[in-house]
mmCIF file of N, CA and C in Angstrom:
data_model
loop_
_atom_site.group_PDB
_atom_site.id
_atom_site.type_symbol
_atom_site.label_atom_id
_atom_site.label_comp_id
_atom_site.label_asym_id
_atom_site.label_seq_id
_atom_site.Cartn_x
_atom_site.Cartn_y
_atom_site.Cartn_z
ATOM 1 N N MET A 104 0.848 -1.181 0.000
ATOM 2 C CA MET A 104 0.000 0.000 0.000
ATOM 3 C C MET A 104 0.889 1.239 0.000
ATOM 4 N N LEU A 105 0.409 2.269 -0.643
ATOM 5 C CA LEU A 105 1.125 3.530 -0.788
ATOM 6 C C LEU A 105 1.306 4.212 0.572
ATOM 7 N N LYS A 106 2.521 4.650 0.867
ATOM 8 C CA LYS A 106 2.845 5.357 2.112
ATOM 9 C C LYS A 106 2.791 6.863 1.874
ATOM 10 N N CYS A 107 2.639 7.634 2.941
ATOM 11 C CA CYS A 107 2.526 9.095 2.818
ATOM 12 C C CYS A 107 3.717 9.706 2.101
ATOM 13 N N TYR A 108 4.929 9.232 2.366
ATOM 14 C CA TYR A 108 6.116 9.820 1.757
ATOM 15 C C TYR A 108 6.260 9.483 0.274
ATOM 16 N N GLU A 109 5.424 8.573 -0.245
ATOM 17 C CA GLU A 109 5.468 8.233 -1.664
ATOM 18 C C GLU A 109 4.571 9.138 -2.507
ATOM 19 N N LEU A 110 3.692 9.913 -1.858
ATOM 20 C CA LEU A 110 2.826 10.846 -2.580
ATOM 21 C C LEU A 110 3.643 12.052 -3.022
ATOM 22 N N LYS A 111 3.415 12.522 -4.230
ATOM 23 C CA LYS A 111 4.160 13.641 -4.803
ATOM 24 C C LYS A 111 3.292 14.892 -4.857
ATOM 25 N N VAL A 112 3.919 16.067 -4.830
ATOM 26 C CA VAL A 112 3.211 17.339 -4.935
ATOM 27 C C VAL A 112 2.385 17.337 -6.227
ATOM 28 N N GLY A 113 1.135 17.742 -6.119
ATOM 29 C CA GLY A 113 0.231 17.781 -7.260
ATOM 30 C C GLY A 113 -0.591 16.519 -7.433
ATOM 31 N N GLN A 114 -0.185 15.443 -6.786
ATOM 32 C CA GLN A 114 -0.936 14.188 -6.884
ATOM 33 C C GLN A 114 -2.245 14.340 -6.112
ATOM 34 N N LYS A 115 -3.288 13.695 -6.578
ATOM 35 C CA LYS A 115 -4.593 13.776 -5.927
ATOM 36 C C LYS A 115 -5.034 12.406 -5.452
ATOM 37 N N ILE A 116 -5.768 12.432 -4.347
ATOM 38 C CA ILE A 116 -6.436 11.229 -3.868
ATOM 39 C C ILE A 116 -7.911 11.577 -3.757
ATOM 40 N N GLU A 117 -8.770 10.573 -3.972
ATOM 41 C CA GLU A 117 -10.199 10.846 -3.940
ATOM 42 C C GLU A 117 -10.970 9.726 -3.293
ATOM 43 N N CYS A 118 -12.185 10.064 -2.878
ATOM 44 C CA CYS A 118 -13.131 9.105 -2.316
ATOM 45 C C CYS A 118 -13.823 8.409 -3.482
ATOM 46 N N VAL A 119 -13.902 7.092 -3.412
ATOM 47 C CA VAL A 119 -14.540 6.334 -4.489
ATOM 48 C C VAL A 119 -16.055 6.499 -4.473
ATOM 49 N N ASP A 120 -16.629 6.900 -3.339
ATOM 50 C CA ASP A 120 -18.082 7.035 -3.244
ATOM 51 C C ASP A 120 -18.583 8.435 -3.587
ATOM 52 N N CYS A 121 -18.047 9.464 -2.920
ATOM 53 C CA CYS A 121 -18.608 10.804 -3.094
ATOM 54 C C CYS A 121 -17.778 11.699 -4.008
ATOM 55 N N GLY A 122 -16.553 11.298 -4.342
ATOM 56 C CA GLY A 122 -15.729 12.088 -5.237
ATOM 57 C C GLY A 122 -14.910 13.177 -4.561
ATOM 58 N N PHE A 123 -14.983 13.311 -3.224
ATOM 59 C CA PHE A 123 -14.178 14.288 -2.483
ATOM 60 C C PHE A 123 -12.711 14.061 -2.807
ATOM 61 N N GLN A 124 -11.967 15.138 -3.104
ATOM 62 C CA GLN A 124 -10.561 15.015 -3.474
ATOM 63 C C GLN A 124 -9.662 15.845 -2.567
ATOM 64 N N LEU A 125 -8.459 15.335 -2.374
ATOM 65 C CA LEU A 125 -7.386 16.047 -1.689
ATOM 66 C C LEU A 125 -6.201 16.088 -2.642
ATOM 67 N N GLU A 126 -5.496 17.228 -2.669
ATOM 68 C CA GLU A 126 -4.307 17.355 -3.503
ATOM 69 C C GLU A 126 -3.100 17.581 -2.607
ATOM 70 N N VAL A 127 -2.019 16.887 -2.889
ATOM 71 C CA VAL A 127 -0.785 17.033 -2.127
ATOM 72 C C VAL A 127 -0.167 18.380 -2.481
ATOM 73 N N THR A 128 0.013 19.236 -1.477
ATOM 74 C CA THR A 128 0.610 20.551 -1.693
ATOM 75 C C THR A 128 2.020 20.634 -1.118
ATOM 76 N N LYS A 129 2.350 19.710 -0.235
ATOM 77 C CA LYS A 129 3.689 19.662 0.342
ATOM 78 C C LYS A 129 4.041 18.195 0.535
ATOM 79 N N ALA A 130 5.161 17.792 -0.012
ATOM 80 C CA ALA A 130 5.573 16.395 0.082
ATOM 81 C C ALA A 130 6.079 16.086 1.486
ATOM 82 N N CYS A 131 5.785 14.918 1.945
ATOM 83 C CA CYS A 131 6.298 14.415 3.218
ATOM 84 C C CYS A 131 7.772 14.107 3.028
ATOM 85 N N ASN A 132 8.593 14.455 4.014
ATOM 86 C CA ASN A 132 10.002 14.066 3.862
ATOM 87 C C ASN A 132 10.088 12.554 3.993
ATOM 88 N N ASP A 133 11.126 11.993 3.453
ATOM 89 C CA ASP A 133 11.228 10.538 3.477
ATOM 90 C C ASP A 133 11.888 10.046 4.759
ATOM 91 N N GLY A 134 11.696 10.784 5.849
ATOM 92 C CA GLY A 134 12.224 10.379 7.139
ATOM 93 C C GLY A 134 11.593 9.100 7.652
ATOM 94 N N CYS A 135 10.426 8.777 7.145
ATOM 95 C CA CYS A 135 9.791 7.509 7.506
ATOM 96 C C CYS A 135 10.465 6.409 6.714
ATOM 97 N N GLY A 136 10.901 5.429 7.395
ATOM 98 C CA GLY A 136 11.519 4.292 6.707
ATOM 99 C C GLY A 136 10.604 3.089 6.746
ATOM 100 N N GLU A 137 11.072 2.011 6.195
ATOM 101 C CA GLU A 137 10.257 0.803 6.162
ATOM 102 C C GLU A 137 9.949 0.297 7.568
ATOM 103 N N ASP A 138 10.844 0.570 8.509
ATOM 104 C CA ASP A 138 10.650 0.091 9.873
ATOM 105 C C ASP A 138 9.815 1.041 10.718
ATOM 106 N N ASP A 139 9.658 2.292 10.266
ATOM 107 C CA ASP A 139 8.894 3.281 11.010
ATOM 108 C C ASP A 139 7.412 3.172 10.657
ATOM 109 N N GLU A 140 6.572 3.660 11.548
ATOM 110 C CA GLU A 140 5.141 3.672 11.276
ATOM 111 C C GLU A 140 4.782 4.965 10.572
ATOM 112 N N CYS A 141 4.473 4.868 9.302
ATOM 113 C CA CYS A 141 4.038 6.009 8.504
ATOM 114 C C CYS A 141 2.586 5.782 8.124
ATOM 115 N N CYS A 142 1.895 6.885 7.837
ATOM 116 C CA CYS A 142 0.521 6.703 7.404
ATOM 117 C C CYS A 142 0.513 6.063 6.019
ATOM 118 N N GLU A 143 -0.482 5.253 5.793
ATOM 119 C CA GLU A 143 -0.692 4.626 4.498
ATOM 120 C C GLU A 143 -1.971 5.186 3.912
ATOM 121 N N LEU A 144 -2.112 5.070 2.618
ATOM 122 C CA LEU A 144 -3.313 5.562 1.969
ATOM 123 C C LEU A 144 -4.556 4.914 2.571
ATOM 124 N N ASN A 145 -4.444 3.680 3.043
ATOM 125 C CA ASN A 145 -5.571 3.000 3.702
ATOM 126 C C ASN A 145 -6.008 3.721 4.965
ATOM 127 N N ASP A 146 -5.103 4.536 5.556
ATOM 128 C CA ASP A 146 -5.425 5.266 6.781
ATOM 129 C C ASP A 146 -6.329 6.464 6.508
ATOM 130 N N LEU A 147 -6.378 6.921 5.254
ATOM 131 C CA LEU A 147 -7.195 8.082 4.886
ATOM 132 C C LEU A 147 -8.554 7.578 4.408
ATOM 133 N N LEU A 148 -9.562 7.726 5.270
ATOM 134 C CA LEU A 148 -10.890 7.212 4.961
ATOM 135 C C LEU A 148 -11.860 8.336 4.635
ATOM 136 N N CYS A 149 -12.790 8.057 3.730
ATOM 137 C CA CYS A 149 -13.899 8.944 3.408
ATOM 138 C C CYS A 149 -15.082 8.036 3.103
ATOM 139 N N CYS A 150 -16.233 8.359 3.606
ATOM 140 C CA CYS A 150 -17.423 7.509 3.453
ATOM 141 C C CYS A 150 -17.160 6.091 3.965
ATOM 142 N N GLY A 151 -16.236 5.999 4.950
ATOM 143 C CA GLY A 151 -15.932 4.711 5.574
ATOM 144 C C GLY A 151 -15.035 3.804 4.758
ATOM 145 N N LYS A 152 -14.469 4.316 3.656
ATOM 146 C CA LYS A 152 -13.621 3.492 2.789
ATOM 147 C C LYS A 152 -12.301 4.224 2.530
ATOM 148 N N PRO A 153 -11.218 3.454 2.233
ATOM 149 C CA PRO A 153 -9.951 4.091 1.905
ATOM 150 C C PRO A 153 -10.065 4.927 0.629
ATOM 151 N N MET A 154 -9.347 6.045 0.618
ATOM 152 C CA MET A 154 -9.297 6.876 -0.575
ATOM 153 C C MET A 154 -8.298 6.276 -1.555
ATOM 154 N N ARG A 155 -8.389 6.665 -2.838
ATOM 155 C CA ARG A 155 -7.490 6.119 -3.859
ATOM 156 C C ARG A 155 -6.794 7.269 -4.583
ATOM 157 N N THR A 156 -5.664 6.944 -5.206
ATOM 158 C CA THR A 156 -4.965 7.949 -6.001
ATOM 159 C C THR A 156 -5.698 8.131 -7.320
ATOM 160 N N VAL A 157 -5.609 9.342 -7.847
ATOM 161 C CA VAL A 157 -6.265 9.656 -9.118
ATOM 162 C C VAL A 157 -5.221 9.718 -10.198
#
C-alpha cells in the first residue's frame, strides 16, 4: 500500500463514493523508513472506505 512519503506534490487522492478530493501541496520528507510507522493511503478514509490515487 502507498505510504505518505510516496505521494508527490500535485498528486490527488479521492473518495470512491462521493468524489471528495485532496491534492498534495507539500511532500512528506522521506524520514519515515520501512521500519517506522508512517501513514498509508488506507489510513485516509472517506465515506468509511480508503481513498485512492487519481
